[in-house]
Short mmCIF file of N, CA and C in Angstrom, two decimals:
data_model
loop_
_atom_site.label_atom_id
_atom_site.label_comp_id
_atom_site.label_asym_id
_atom_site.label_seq_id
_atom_site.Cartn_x
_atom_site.Cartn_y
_atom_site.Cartn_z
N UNK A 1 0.82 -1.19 0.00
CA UNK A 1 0.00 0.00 0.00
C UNK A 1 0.86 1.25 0.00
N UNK A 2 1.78 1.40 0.34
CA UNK A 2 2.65 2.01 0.77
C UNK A 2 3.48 2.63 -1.08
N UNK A 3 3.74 1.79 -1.43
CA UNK A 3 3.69 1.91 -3.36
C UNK A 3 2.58 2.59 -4.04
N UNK A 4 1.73 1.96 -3.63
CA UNK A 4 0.72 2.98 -4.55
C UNK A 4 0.93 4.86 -3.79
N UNK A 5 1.01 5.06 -3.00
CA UNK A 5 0.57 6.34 -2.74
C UNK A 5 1.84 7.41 -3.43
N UNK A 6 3.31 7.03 -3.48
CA UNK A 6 3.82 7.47 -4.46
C UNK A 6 3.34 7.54 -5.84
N UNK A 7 3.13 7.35 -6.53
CA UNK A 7 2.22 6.65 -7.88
C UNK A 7 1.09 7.43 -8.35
N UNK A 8 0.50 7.40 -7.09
CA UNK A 8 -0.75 8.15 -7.39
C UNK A 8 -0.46 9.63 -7.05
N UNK A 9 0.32 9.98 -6.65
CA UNK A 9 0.79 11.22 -6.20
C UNK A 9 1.50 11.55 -7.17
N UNK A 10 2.13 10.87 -8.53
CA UNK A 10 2.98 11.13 -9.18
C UNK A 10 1.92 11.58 -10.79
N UNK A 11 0.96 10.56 -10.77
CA UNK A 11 -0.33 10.98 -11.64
C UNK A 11 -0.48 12.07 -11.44
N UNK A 12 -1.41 12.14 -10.31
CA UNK A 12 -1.46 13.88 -9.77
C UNK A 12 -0.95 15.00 -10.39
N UNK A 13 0.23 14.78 -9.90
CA UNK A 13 1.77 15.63 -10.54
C UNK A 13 1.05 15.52 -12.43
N UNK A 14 1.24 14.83 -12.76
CA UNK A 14 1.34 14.75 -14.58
C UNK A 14 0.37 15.31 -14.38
N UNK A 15 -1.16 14.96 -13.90
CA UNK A 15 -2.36 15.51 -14.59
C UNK A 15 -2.16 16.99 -14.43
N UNK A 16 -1.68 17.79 -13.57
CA UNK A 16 -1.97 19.34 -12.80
C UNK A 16 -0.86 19.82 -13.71
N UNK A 17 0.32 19.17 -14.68
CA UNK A 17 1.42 19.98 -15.48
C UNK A 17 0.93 19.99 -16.59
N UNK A 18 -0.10 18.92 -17.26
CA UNK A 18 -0.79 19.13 -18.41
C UNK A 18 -1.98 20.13 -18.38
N UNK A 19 -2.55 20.15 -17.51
CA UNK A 19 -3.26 21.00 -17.23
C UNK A 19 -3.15 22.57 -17.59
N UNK A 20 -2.10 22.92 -17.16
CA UNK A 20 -1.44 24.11 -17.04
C UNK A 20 -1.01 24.08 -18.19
N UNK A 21 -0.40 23.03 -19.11
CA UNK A 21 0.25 23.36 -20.48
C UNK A 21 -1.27 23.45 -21.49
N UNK A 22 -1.85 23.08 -21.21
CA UNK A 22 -3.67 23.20 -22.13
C UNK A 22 -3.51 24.45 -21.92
N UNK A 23 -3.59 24.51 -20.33
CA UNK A 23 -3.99 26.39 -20.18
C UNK A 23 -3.46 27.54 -21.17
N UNK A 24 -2.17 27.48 -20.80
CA UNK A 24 -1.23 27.99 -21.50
C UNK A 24 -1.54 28.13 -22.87
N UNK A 25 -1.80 27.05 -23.42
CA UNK A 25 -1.70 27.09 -25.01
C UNK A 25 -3.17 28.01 -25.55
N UNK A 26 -4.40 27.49 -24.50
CA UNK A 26 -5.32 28.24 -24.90
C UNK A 26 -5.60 29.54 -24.74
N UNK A 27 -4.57 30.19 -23.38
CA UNK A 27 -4.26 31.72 -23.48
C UNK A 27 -3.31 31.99 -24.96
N UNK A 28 -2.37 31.58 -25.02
CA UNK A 28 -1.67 31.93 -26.16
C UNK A 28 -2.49 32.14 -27.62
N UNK A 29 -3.49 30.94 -27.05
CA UNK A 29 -4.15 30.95 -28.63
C UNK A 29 -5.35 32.24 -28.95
N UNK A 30 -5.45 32.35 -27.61
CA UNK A 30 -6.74 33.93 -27.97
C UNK A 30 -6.42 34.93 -28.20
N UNK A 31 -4.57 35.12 -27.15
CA UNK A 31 -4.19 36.37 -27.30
C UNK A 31 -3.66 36.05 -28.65
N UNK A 32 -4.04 35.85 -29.84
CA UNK A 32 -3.39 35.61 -31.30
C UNK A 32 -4.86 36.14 -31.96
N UNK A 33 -5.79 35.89 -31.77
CA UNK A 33 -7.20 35.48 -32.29
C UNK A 33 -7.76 37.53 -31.93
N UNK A 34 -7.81 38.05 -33.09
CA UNK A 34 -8.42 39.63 -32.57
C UNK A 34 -9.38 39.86 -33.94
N UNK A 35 -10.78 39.91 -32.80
CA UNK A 35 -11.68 40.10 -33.35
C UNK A 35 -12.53 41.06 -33.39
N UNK A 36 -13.99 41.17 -33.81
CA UNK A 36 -14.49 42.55 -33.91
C UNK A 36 -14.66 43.07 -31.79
N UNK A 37 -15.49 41.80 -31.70
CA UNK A 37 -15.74 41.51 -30.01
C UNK A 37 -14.67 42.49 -29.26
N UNK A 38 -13.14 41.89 -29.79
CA UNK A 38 -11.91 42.73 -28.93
C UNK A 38 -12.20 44.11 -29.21
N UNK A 39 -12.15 44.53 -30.19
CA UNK A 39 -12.04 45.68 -30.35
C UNK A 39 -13.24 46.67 -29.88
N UNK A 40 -14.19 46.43 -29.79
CA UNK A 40 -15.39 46.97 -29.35
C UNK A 40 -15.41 46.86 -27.68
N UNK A 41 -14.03 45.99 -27.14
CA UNK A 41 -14.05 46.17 -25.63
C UNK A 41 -13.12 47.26 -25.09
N UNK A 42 -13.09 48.01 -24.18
CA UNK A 42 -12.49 48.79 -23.77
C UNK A 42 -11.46 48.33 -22.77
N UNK A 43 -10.50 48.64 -22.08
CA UNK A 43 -9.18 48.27 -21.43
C UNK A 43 -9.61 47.36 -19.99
N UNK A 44 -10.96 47.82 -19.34
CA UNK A 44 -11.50 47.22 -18.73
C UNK A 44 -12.25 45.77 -18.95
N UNK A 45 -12.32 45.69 -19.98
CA UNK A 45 -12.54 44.27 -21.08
C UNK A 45 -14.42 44.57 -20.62
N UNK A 46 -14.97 45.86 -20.56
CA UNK A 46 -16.52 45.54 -20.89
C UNK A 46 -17.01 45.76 -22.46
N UNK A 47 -18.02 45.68 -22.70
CA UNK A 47 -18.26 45.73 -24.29
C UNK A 47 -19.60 47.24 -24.51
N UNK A 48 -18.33 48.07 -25.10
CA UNK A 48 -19.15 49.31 -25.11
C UNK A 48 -20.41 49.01 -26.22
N UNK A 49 -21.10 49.86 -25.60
CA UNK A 49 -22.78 49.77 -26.80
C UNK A 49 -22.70 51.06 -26.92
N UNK A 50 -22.72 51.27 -28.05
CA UNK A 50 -22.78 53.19 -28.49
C UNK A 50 -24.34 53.16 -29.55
N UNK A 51 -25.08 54.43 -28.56
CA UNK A 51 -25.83 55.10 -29.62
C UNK A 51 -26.15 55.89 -29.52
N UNK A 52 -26.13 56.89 -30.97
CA UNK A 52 -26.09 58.18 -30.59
C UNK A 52 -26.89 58.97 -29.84
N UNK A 53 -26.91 59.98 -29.68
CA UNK A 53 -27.83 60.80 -28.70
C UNK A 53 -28.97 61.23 -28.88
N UNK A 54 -28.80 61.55 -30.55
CA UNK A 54 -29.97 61.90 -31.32
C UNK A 54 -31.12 60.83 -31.36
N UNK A 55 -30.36 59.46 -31.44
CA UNK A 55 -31.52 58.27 -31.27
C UNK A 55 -32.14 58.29 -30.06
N UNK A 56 -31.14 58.66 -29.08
CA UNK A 56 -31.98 58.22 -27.68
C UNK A 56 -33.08 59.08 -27.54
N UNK A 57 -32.61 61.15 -27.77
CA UNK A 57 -33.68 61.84 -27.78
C UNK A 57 -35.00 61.60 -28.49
N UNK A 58 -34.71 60.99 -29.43
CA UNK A 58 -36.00 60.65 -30.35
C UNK A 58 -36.90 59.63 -29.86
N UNK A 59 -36.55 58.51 -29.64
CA UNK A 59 -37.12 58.04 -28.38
C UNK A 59 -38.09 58.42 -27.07
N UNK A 60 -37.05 59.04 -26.31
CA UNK A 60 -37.71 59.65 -25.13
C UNK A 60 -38.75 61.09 -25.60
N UNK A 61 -38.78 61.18 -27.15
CA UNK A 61 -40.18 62.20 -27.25
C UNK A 61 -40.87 61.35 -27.51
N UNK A 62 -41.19 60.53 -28.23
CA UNK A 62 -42.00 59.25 -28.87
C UNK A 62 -42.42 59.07 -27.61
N UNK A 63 -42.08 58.37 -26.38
CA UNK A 63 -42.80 57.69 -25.51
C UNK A 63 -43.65 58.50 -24.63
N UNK A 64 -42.74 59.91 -24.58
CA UNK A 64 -43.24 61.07 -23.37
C UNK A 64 -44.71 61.59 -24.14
N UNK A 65 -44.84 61.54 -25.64
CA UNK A 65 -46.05 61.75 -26.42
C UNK A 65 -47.36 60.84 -26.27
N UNK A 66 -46.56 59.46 -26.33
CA UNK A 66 -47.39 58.42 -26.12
C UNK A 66 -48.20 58.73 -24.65
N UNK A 67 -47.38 59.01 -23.62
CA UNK A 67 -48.06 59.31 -22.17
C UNK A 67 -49.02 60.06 -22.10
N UNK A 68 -48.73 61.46 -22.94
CA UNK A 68 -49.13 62.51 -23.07
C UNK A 68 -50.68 62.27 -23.65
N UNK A 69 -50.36 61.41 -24.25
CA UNK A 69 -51.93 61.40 -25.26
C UNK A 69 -52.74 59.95 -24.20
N UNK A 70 -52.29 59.55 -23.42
CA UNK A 70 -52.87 58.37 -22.37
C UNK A 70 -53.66 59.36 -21.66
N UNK A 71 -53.28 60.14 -21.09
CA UNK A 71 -53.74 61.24 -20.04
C UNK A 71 -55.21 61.84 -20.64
N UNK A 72 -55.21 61.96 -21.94
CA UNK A 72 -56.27 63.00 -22.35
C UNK A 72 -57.31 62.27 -22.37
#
């Protein structure tokens, strides 16, 4: 019994260095991979949504009209 626990401790060992070499390779492989996604993220890695202002104002009259005419 005393045999096996070296052994299995040595698996261990292999599985947790392959592990880390997967890891590795699949960081390497994204930081290679630049896509629209990256670029549309900012340094903080969130994903900006831009629209203009003019859309939003147009909007917020549309709905404030809609209210407007609920009321009457």
């Amino acid at each position: 019994m005393t045999k096996e626990k070296p052994s299995v401790r040595e698996e261990l060992r292999k599985i947790k260095e392959s592990r880390k070499e997967q890891k590795a390779e699949i960081d390497t492989s994204a930081l290679n991979k630049s896509g629209a996604s990256d670029r549309a993220k900012s340094a903080n890695r969130k994903t900006e949504h831009k629209q203009t202002p003019e859309k939003e104002k147009e909007t917020k009259i549309q709905r404030n009209e809609v209210n407007s005419y609920e009321y009457l």
